[in-house]
Amino acid sequence: MPITPRPLSARLGASFTVADALAQGHTTSRLRAHDLERPYHGVRRRMPAPAPPASESAHDADPLAADRAEHARVLSDAQAYFQVAPAHAFVAGRSAAALLMLPCPAAEELCVGVVAPQRAPRGRGIRGTKIAPQLVSTREIDGVRVASPASIWAMLGGELTHRELVILGDAIVRIPRNERGRPMPDAQHATIEQLRSAAMARGRRHRGRLLAALSDIRVGSGSAVETDFRLTCQDAGLPEPDLDVEIRTPDGALVGIADAAHPGYRTLVEIEGDHHRVSRRQWLRDLQKHAAYVRLGYEVIRLVSTQVRGPRPRAPQIIADALRRHGWPG
């Protein structure tokens, strides 16, 4: 049987430097034990306890489960690396997007930036980059310095496709709502004008691609699939919908928030994830809300991701047919 390693000093956190551990009286052999990871040179990290397997239904009930897991992974890597990181380093690019739970293709390596004339960091598990000072601003998240949302978006101008840049931009400029449906502008990551300023900064590479994406970014998209829906219908020649629309009764009472709306054609669109199906509370709330929409004279189109994405998405035809029923000349 493997020998249980001696307990580590309570003064050492989840991740720590080799130097700190030696100063606490631990031996080099203790730091090679199987209960410690070596994510970066000179750093040790306690092995996490194995998580219980999540059921498929539990994952469906939490639409942000994958984003939370990626956030936790990158945060753990960042907190470990910043034990030995250069003084002015910050999390950049795709890794910074994960820390902010923004929709962006993941990176296995930790993306770390420094401001010129500092040298970009190198090493196993690190993807270093050097950037001019006018091209980035930073903030702190959970004790780690991170590029600002507008900086993240602009720095990825050469890595992401047009649609990925629009999806990321939509998430950055979105104004969240609280449980009562009230907008929270202070929770907005950045404005469209701040994205434009980042794209137009002196020396910015891929400015043309950024500005092209910016022309398609809108405030009001609540998820990546909602942005996909809007862009797919746009490519099909459909009129652009209003987003994140408050639907009210004639006396002003709020009935609900529609994902997308064509008010002139009395058509509302709801993009539904699996949590709408597996959460009984959400399901009952949707039934009541959609019935109220119909009483107000709207046709409600409910779509799922398989109708929005893929080589031949059906959503544009479904929406076109609904709009024609309400007078759209097509």
CSV table of C-alpha atoms in Angstrom, one decimal:
chain,number,residue,atom,x,y,z
A,1,MET,CA,0.0,0.0,0.0
A,2,PRO,CA,1.2,3.5,-0.7
A,3,ILE,CA,2.5,5.4,2.3
A,4,THR,CA,0.3,8.3,3.4
A,5,PRO,CA,2.4,11.5,3.1
A,6,ARG,CA,2.9,13.7,6.2
A,7,PRO,CA,0.3,16.6,6.4
A,8,LEU,CA,1.4,19.8,4.9
A,9,SER,CA,1.7,23.0,6.9
A,10,ALA,CA,-1.6,24.8,7.5
A,11,ARG,CA,0.1,28.0,6.3
A,12,LEU,CA,0.4,26.7,2.8
A,13,GLY,CA,-2.6,27.3,0.6
A,14,ALA,CA,-4.0,25.2,-2.2
A,15,SER,CA,-0.9,26.1,-4.3
A,16,PHE,CA,2.5,27.3,-3.0
A,17,THR,CA,6.1,27.7,-4.0
A,18,VAL,CA,8.7,25.1,-3.3
A,19,ALA,CA,10.7,27.8,-1.5
A,20,ASP,CA,7.8,28.5,0.9
A,21,ALA,CA,7.3,24.8,1.6
A,22,LEU,CA,11.0,24.3,2.4
A,23,ALA,CA,10.9,27.4,4.6
A,24,GLN,CA,8.0,25.7,6.5
A,25,GLY,CA,10.2,22.7,7.2
A,26,HIS,CA,9.1,20.3,4.5
A,27,THR,CA,11.6,18.2,2.7
A,28,THR,CA,12.2,17.9,-1.0
A,29,SER,CA,11.1,14.3,-0.9
A,30,ARG,CA,7.8,15.4,0.7
A,31,LEU,CA,7.3,17.8,-2.2
A,32,ARG,CA,7.6,14.9,-4.6
A,33,ALA,CA,4.7,13.0,-3.0
A,34,HIS,CA,1.8,11.7,-5.0
A,35,ASP,CA,-0.7,14.1,-3.3
A,36,LEU,CA,0.9,17.1,-5.0
A,37,GLU,CA,0.8,18.4,-8.6
A,38,ARG,CA,3.7,20.2,-10.3
A,39,PRO,CA,1.8,22.6,-12.6
A,40,TYR,CA,4.7,25.0,-13.1
A,41,HIS,CA,8.4,25.1,-12.3
A,42,GLY,CA,8.9,25.9,-8.6
A,43,VAL,CA,5.2,25.5,-7.8
A,44,ARG,CA,3.2,22.7,-6.1
A,45,ARG,CA,-0.5,22.3,-5.9
A,46,ARG,CA,-2.6,20.1,-3.7
A,47,MET,CA,-4.4,17.4,-5.6
A,48,PRO,CA,-8.1,18.1,-5.5
A,49,ALA,CA,-10.5,15.6,-4.1
A,50,PRO,CA,-12.3,13.6,-6.8
A,51,ALA,CA,-15.7,15.2,-7.6
A,52,PRO,CA,-18.7,12.9,-7.6
A,53,PRO,CA,-19.9,12.1,-11.2
A,54,ALA,CA,-22.6,14.5,-12.3
A,55,SER,CA,-25.6,13.0,-14.0
A,56,GLU,CA,-26.6,14.2,-17.4
A,57,SER,CA,-29.8,15.7,-16.1
A,58,ALA,CA,-28.0,17.7,-13.5
A,59,HIS,CA,-25.7,19.1,-16.1
A,60,ASP,CA,-28.7,20.0,-18.3
A,61,ALA,CA,-30.3,21.7,-15.4
A,62,ASP,CA,-27.3,24.1,-15.0
A,63,PRO,CA,-26.7,25.7,-18.4
A,64,LEU,CA,-23.5,27.3,-17.0
A,65,ALA,CA,-22.0,24.0,-15.7
A,66,ALA,CA,-19.3,23.8,-18.4
A,67,ASP,CA,-18.4,27.5,-18.0
A,68,ARG,CA,-18.1,27.1,-14.2
A,69,ALA,CA,-15.9,24.1,-14.6
A,70,GLU,CA,-13.6,25.9,-17.1
A,71,HIS,CA,-13.5,29.0,-14.8
A,72,ALA,CA,-12.5,26.8,-11.9
A,73,ARG,CA,-9.7,25.1,-13.9
A,74,VAL,CA,-8.2,28.3,-15.2
A,75,LEU,CA,-8.5,30.0,-11.9
A,76,SER,CA,-6.6,27.2,-10.2
A,77,ASP,CA,-3.9,27.3,-12.9
A,78,ALA,CA,-3.7,31.1,-12.6
A,79,GLN,CA,-3.4,31.1,-8.8
A,80,ALA,CA,-0.7,28.5,-9.0
A,81,TYR,CA,1.3,30.3,-11.7
A,82,PHE,CA,1.0,33.7,-10.0
A,83,GLN,CA,3.0,32.3,-7.1
A,84,VAL,CA,6.1,32.6,-9.4
A,85,ALA,CA,4.8,35.0,-12.1
A,86,PRO,CA,6.7,38.1,-13.2
A,87,ALA,CA,5.6,41.2,-11.2
A,88,HIS,CA,3.6,42.8,-14.0
A,89,ALA,CA,2.1,39.6,-15.6
A,90,PHE,CA,-1.7,39.2,-16.1
A,91,VAL,CA,-4.0,36.5,-17.5
A,92,ALA,CA,-4.7,37.3,-21.1
A,93,GLY,CA,-6.6,36.0,-24.2
A,94,ARG,CA,-8.7,32.9,-24.0
A,95,SER,CA,-7.7,32.2,-20.4
A,96,ALA,CA,-8.9,35.6,-19.3
A,97,ALA,CA,-12.2,35.0,-21.1
A,98,ALA,CA,-12.7,31.8,-19.1
A,99,LEU,CA,-12.0,33.6,-15.8
A,100,LEU,CA,-14.9,36.0,-16.7
A,101,MET,CA,-17.0,33.1,-17.9
A,102,LEU,CA,-17.2,34.6,-21.4
A,103,PRO,CA,-18.0,32.4,-24.4
A,104,CYS,CA,-14.7,31.7,-26.1
A,105,PRO,CA,-13.0,28.5,-27.3
A,106,ALA,CA,-10.9,27.2,-24.5
A,107,ALA,CA,-7.1,27.1,-24.3
A,108,GLU,CA,-5.2,24.3,-22.6
A,109,GLU,CA,-2.2,26.4,-21.8
A,110,LEU,CA,-2.5,29.4,-19.4
A,111,CYS,CA,-2.4,32.6,-21.5
A,112,VAL,CA,-0.2,35.1,-19.7
A,113,GLY,CA,0.6,38.6,-20.9
A,114,VAL,CA,3.1,41.3,-19.9
A,115,VAL,CA,3.4,44.9,-21.0
A,116,ALA,CA,6.3,45.9,-23.2
A,117,PRO,CA,9.3,46.2,-22.7
A,118,GLN,CA,8.9,43.2,-20.3
A,119,ARG,CA,9.8,39.8,-21.8
A,120,ALA,CA,6.9,37.4,-22.4
A,121,PRO,CA,7.0,34.5,-19.9
A,122,ARG,CA,7.9,31.0,-21.1
A,123,GLY,CA,7.6,27.6,-19.7
A,124,ARG,CA,5.6,24.4,-19.6
A,125,GLY,CA,1.9,25.1,-19.5
A,126,ILE,CA,2.3,28.8,-20.3
A,127,ARG,CA,1.6,30.7,-23.5
A,128,GLY,CA,3.2,34.1,-23.0
A,129,THR,CA,2.6,37.3,-25.0
A,130,LYS,CA,4.0,40.8,-24.9
A,131,ILE,CA,1.8,43.7,-25.6
A,132,ALA,CA,2.2,47.5,-25.9
A,133,PRO,CA,0.9,49.4,-22.9
A,134,GLN,CA,-1.8,51.3,-24.9
A,135,LEU,CA,-3.3,48.1,-26.0
A,136,VAL,CA,-4.4,46.6,-22.7
A,137,SER,CA,-5.9,47.5,-19.3
A,138,THR,CA,-6.2,45.1,-16.4
A,139,ARG,CA,-8.3,44.4,-13.3
A,140,GLU,CA,-8.1,42.0,-10.4
A,141,ILE,CA,-10.3,38.9,-10.0
A,142,ASP,CA,-9.9,36.5,-7.1
A,143,GLY,CA,-6.4,37.9,-6.4
A,144,VAL,CA,-5.2,37.5,-10.0
A,145,ARG,CA,-4.5,40.3,-12.4
A,146,VAL,CA,-6.6,39.8,-15.6
A,147,ALA,CA,-7.0,41.8,-18.9
A,148,SER,CA,-10.1,43.9,-19.1
A,149,PRO,CA,-13.0,42.5,-21.1
A,150,ALA,CA,-12.5,45.0,-24.0
A,151,SER,CA,-8.8,44.2,-24.0
A,152,ILE,CA,-9.6,40.5,-24.2
A,153,TRP,CA,-11.9,40.9,-27.1
A,154,ALA,CA,-9.4,43.1,-29.1
A,155,MET,CA,-6.4,40.9,-28.3
A,156,LEU,CA,-8.3,37.9,-29.8
A,157,GLY,CA,-8.9,39.6,-33.2
A,158,GLY,CA,-6.4,37.4,-35.0
A,159,GLU,CA,-7.4,34.1,-33.2
A,160,LEU,CA,-11.2,33.9,-33.4
A,161,THR,CA,-13.5,33.7,-36.4
A,162,HIS,CA,-15.9,36.5,-37.2
A,163,ARG,CA,-18.8,34.7,-35.5
A,164,GLU,CA,-16.7,33.9,-32.5
A,165,LEU,CA,-15.7,37.5,-32.1
A,166,VAL,CA,-19.4,38.6,-32.4
A,167,ILE,CA,-20.5,36.0,-29.8
A,168,LEU,CA,-17.7,37.1,-27.4
A,169,GLY,CA,-18.6,40.8,-28.0
A,170,ASP,CA,-22.3,40.2,-27.4
A,171,ALA,CA,-21.5,38.5,-24.1
A,172,ILE,CA,-19.3,41.4,-23.1
A,173,VAL,CA,-21.8,44.2,-23.9
A,174,ARG,CA,-24.8,42.3,-22.5
A,175,ILE,CA,-26.7,44.0,-19.6
A,176,PRO,CA,-27.7,41.3,-17.2
A,177,ARG,CA,-31.1,41.3,-15.4
A,178,ASN,CA,-31.8,40.3,-11.8
A,179,GLU,CA,-34.4,37.7,-10.7
A,180,ARG,CA,-37.1,40.3,-11.0
A,181,GLY,CA,-36.2,41.1,-14.6
A,182,ARG,CA,-34.7,44.5,-13.8
A,183,PRO,CA,-31.6,45.4,-15.9
A,184,MET,CA,-28.3,45.8,-14.0
A,185,PRO,CA,-26.2,48.1,-16.1
A,186,ASP,CA,-23.4,48.2,-13.5
A,187,ALA,CA,-22.8,44.4,-14.3
A,188,GLN,CA,-22.1,45.1,-17.9
A,189,HIS,CA,-18.5,44.1,-18.7
A,190,ALA,CA,-18.0,46.8,-21.3
A,191,THR,CA,-19.9,49.0,-23.7
A,192,ILE,CA,-19.8,48.9,-27.5
A,193,GLU,CA,-18.0,52.2,-27.5
A,194,GLN,CA,-15.3,50.7,-25.2
A,195,LEU,CA,-14.9,47.8,-27.6
A,196,ARG,CA,-14.5,50.3,-30.4
A,197,SER,CA,-11.9,52.3,-28.5
A,198,ALA,CA,-10.0,49.0,-27.9
A,199,ALA,CA,-10.1,48.2,-31.6
A,200,MET,CA,-9.0,51.7,-32.6
A,201,ALA,CA,-6.1,51.9,-30.2
A,202,ARG,CA,-2.8,52.9,-31.8
A,203,GLY,CA,-0.9,49.9,-33.1
A,204,ARG,CA,-3.9,47.5,-32.8
A,205,ARG,CA,-3.4,44.5,-35.1
A,206,HIS,CA,-6.4,42.9,-37.0
A,207,ARG,CA,-8.4,46.2,-36.6
A,208,GLY,CA,-10.4,45.5,-39.8
A,209,ARG,CA,-11.6,42.1,-38.5
A,210,LEU,CA,-12.5,43.7,-35.1
A,211,LEU,CA,-14.4,46.5,-36.7
A,212,ALA,CA,-16.2,44.1,-39.0
A,213,ALA,CA,-17.3,42.0,-36.0
A,214,LEU,CA,-18.2,45.2,-34.1
A,215,SER,CA,-20.7,46.0,-36.8
A,216,ASP,CA,-22.6,42.8,-35.9
A,217,ILE,CA,-22.4,43.1,-32.1
A,218,ARG,CA,-25.6,44.0,-30.3
A,219,VAL,CA,-26.7,44.6,-26.7
A,220,GLY,CA,-29.3,42.1,-25.5
A,221,SER,CA,-28.1,38.6,-26.5
A,222,GLY,CA,-28.4,36.4,-23.5
A,223,SER,CA,-26.3,33.4,-24.7
A,224,ALA,CA,-24.0,32.2,-27.5
A,225,VAL,CA,-26.9,30.3,-29.1
A,226,GLU,CA,-29.0,33.5,-29.1
A,227,THR,CA,-26.3,35.2,-31.0
A,228,ASP,CA,-26.0,32.3,-33.4
A,229,PHE,CA,-29.8,32.5,-34.0
A,230,ARG,CA,-29.6,36.3,-34.8
A,231,LEU,CA,-26.6,35.9,-37.2
A,232,THR,CA,-28.1,32.9,-38.9
A,233,CYS,CA,-31.4,34.7,-39.6
A,234,GLN,CA,-29.5,37.8,-40.7
A,235,ASP,CA,-27.5,35.7,-43.2
A,236,ALA,CA,-30.9,34.3,-44.5
A,237,GLY,CA,-32.1,37.9,-45.2
A,238,LEU,CA,-34.7,38.1,-42.4
A,239,PRO,CA,-35.4,41.4,-40.6
A,240,GLU,CA,-33.3,42.0,-37.5
A,241,PRO,CA,-35.2,41.4,-34.3
A,242,ASP,CA,-35.2,43.5,-31.1
A,243,LEU,CA,-33.4,41.7,-28.3
A,244,ASP,CA,-34.1,41.2,-24.6
A,245,VAL,CA,-37.6,42.8,-25.0
A,246,GLU,CA,-39.8,43.6,-22.0
A,247,ILE,CA,-43.4,42.4,-22.8
A,248,ARG,CA,-46.0,44.3,-20.8
A,249,THR,CA,-49.7,44.4,-20.4
A,250,PRO,CA,-51.7,47.5,-21.5
A,251,ASP,CA,-51.5,48.8,-18.0
A,252,GLY,CA,-47.7,48.4,-17.9
A,253,ALA,CA,-47.3,45.2,-15.8
A,254,LEU,CA,-44.3,43.1,-16.8
A,255,VAL,CA,-45.3,39.7,-18.3
A,256,GLY,CA,-41.8,38.5,-19.2
A,257,ILE,CA,-38.6,39.2,-21.1
A,258,ALA,CA,-38.5,37.8,-24.7
A,259,ASP,CA,-35.2,36.7,-26.1
A,260,ALA,CA,-36.1,38.3,-29.5
A,261,ALA,CA,-39.1,40.1,-30.9
A,262,HIS,CA,-40.5,41.4,-34.1
A,263,PRO,CA,-43.1,43.8,-32.6
A,264,GLY,CA,-44.4,45.0,-36.0
A,265,TYR,CA,-45.3,41.4,-36.8
A,266,ARG,CA,-46.5,40.4,-33.4
A,267,THR,CA,-43.9,37.6,-33.2
A,268,LEU,CA,-41.8,36.6,-30.2
A,269,VAL,CA,-38.9,34.2,-30.2
A,270,GLU,CA,-37.6,32.2,-27.2
A,271,ILE,CA,-34.4,30.2,-27.5
A,272,GLU,CA,-34.6,27.4,-24.9
A,273,GLY,CA,-31.8,25.3,-23.4
A,274,ASP,CA,-32.3,22.0,-21.7
A,275,HIS,CA,-32.9,23.6,-18.3
A,276,HIS,CA,-36.2,24.8,-19.6
A,277,ARG,CA,-37.1,21.1,-20.1
A,278,VAL,CA,-35.7,19.5,-16.9
A,279,SER,CA,-36.5,22.2,-14.4
A,280,ARG,CA,-40.1,21.9,-13.4
A,281,ARG,CA,-40.1,25.4,-11.9
A,282,GLN,CA,-38.8,26.9,-15.2
A,283,TRP,CA,-41.2,24.7,-17.2
A,284,LEU,CA,-44.3,26.0,-15.3
A,285,ARG,CA,-43.0,29.6,-15.5
A,286,ASP,CA,-42.6,29.3,-19.2
A,287,LEU,CA,-46.1,27.9,-19.6
A,288,GLN,CA,-47.6,30.8,-17.8
A,289,LYS,CA,-45.5,33.4,-19.5
A,290,HIS,CA,-46.2,32.1,-23.0
A,291,ALA,CA,-49.9,31.8,-22.4
A,292,ALA,CA,-49.8,35.5,-21.3
A,293,TYR,CA,-48.0,36.4,-24.5
A,294,VAL,CA,-50.7,34.7,-26.6
A,295,ARG,CA,-53.4,36.6,-24.7
A,296,LEU,CA,-51.7,39.8,-25.7
A,297,GLY,CA,-51.8,38.8,-29.4
A,298,TYR,CA,-48.3,37.5,-30.0
A,299,GLU,CA,-47.3,34.3,-31.7
A,300,VAL,CA,-44.5,32.6,-29.7
A,301,ILE,CA,-41.9,30.7,-31.6
A,302,ARG,CA,-39.8,28.4,-29.3
A,303,LEU,CA,-36.5,27.1,-30.7
A,304,VAL,CA,-33.8,24.8,-29.4
A,305,SER,CA,-30.1,24.8,-30.4
A,306,THR,CA,-30.5,22.0,-32.9
A,307,GLN,CA,-32.8,24.2,-34.9
A,308,VAL,CA,-30.4,27.1,-34.8
A,309,ARG,CA,-27.0,25.4,-35.3
A,310,GLY,CA,-25.7,22.9,-37.8
A,311,PRO,CA,-25.2,22.7,-41.6
A,312,ARG,CA,-28.8,23.3,-42.4
A,313,PRO,CA,-30.5,25.1,-39.5
A,314,ARG,CA,-34.3,25.2,-39.7
A,315,ALA,CA,-34.7,28.4,-37.6
A,316,PRO,CA,-34.7,30.9,-40.5
A,317,GLN,CA,-37.5,29.1,-42.3
A,318,ILE,CA,-39.5,28.8,-39.1
A,319,ILE,CA,-39.2,32.5,-38.4
A,320,ALA,CA,-39.8,33.5,-42.0
A,321,ASP,CA,-43.1,31.5,-42.1
A,322,ALA,CA,-44.2,33.1,-38.8
A,323,LEU,CA,-43.4,36.6,-40.0
A,324,ARG,CA,-45.3,36.0,-43.3
A,325,ARG,CA,-48.4,34.9,-41.3
A,326,HIS,CA,-48.3,38.4,-39.7
A,327,GLY,CA,-47.8,40.5,-42.9
A,328,TRP,CA,-44.1,40.4,-43.7
A,329,PRO,CA,-43.7,40.6,-47.4
A,330,GLY,CA,-40.6,38.5,-47.4
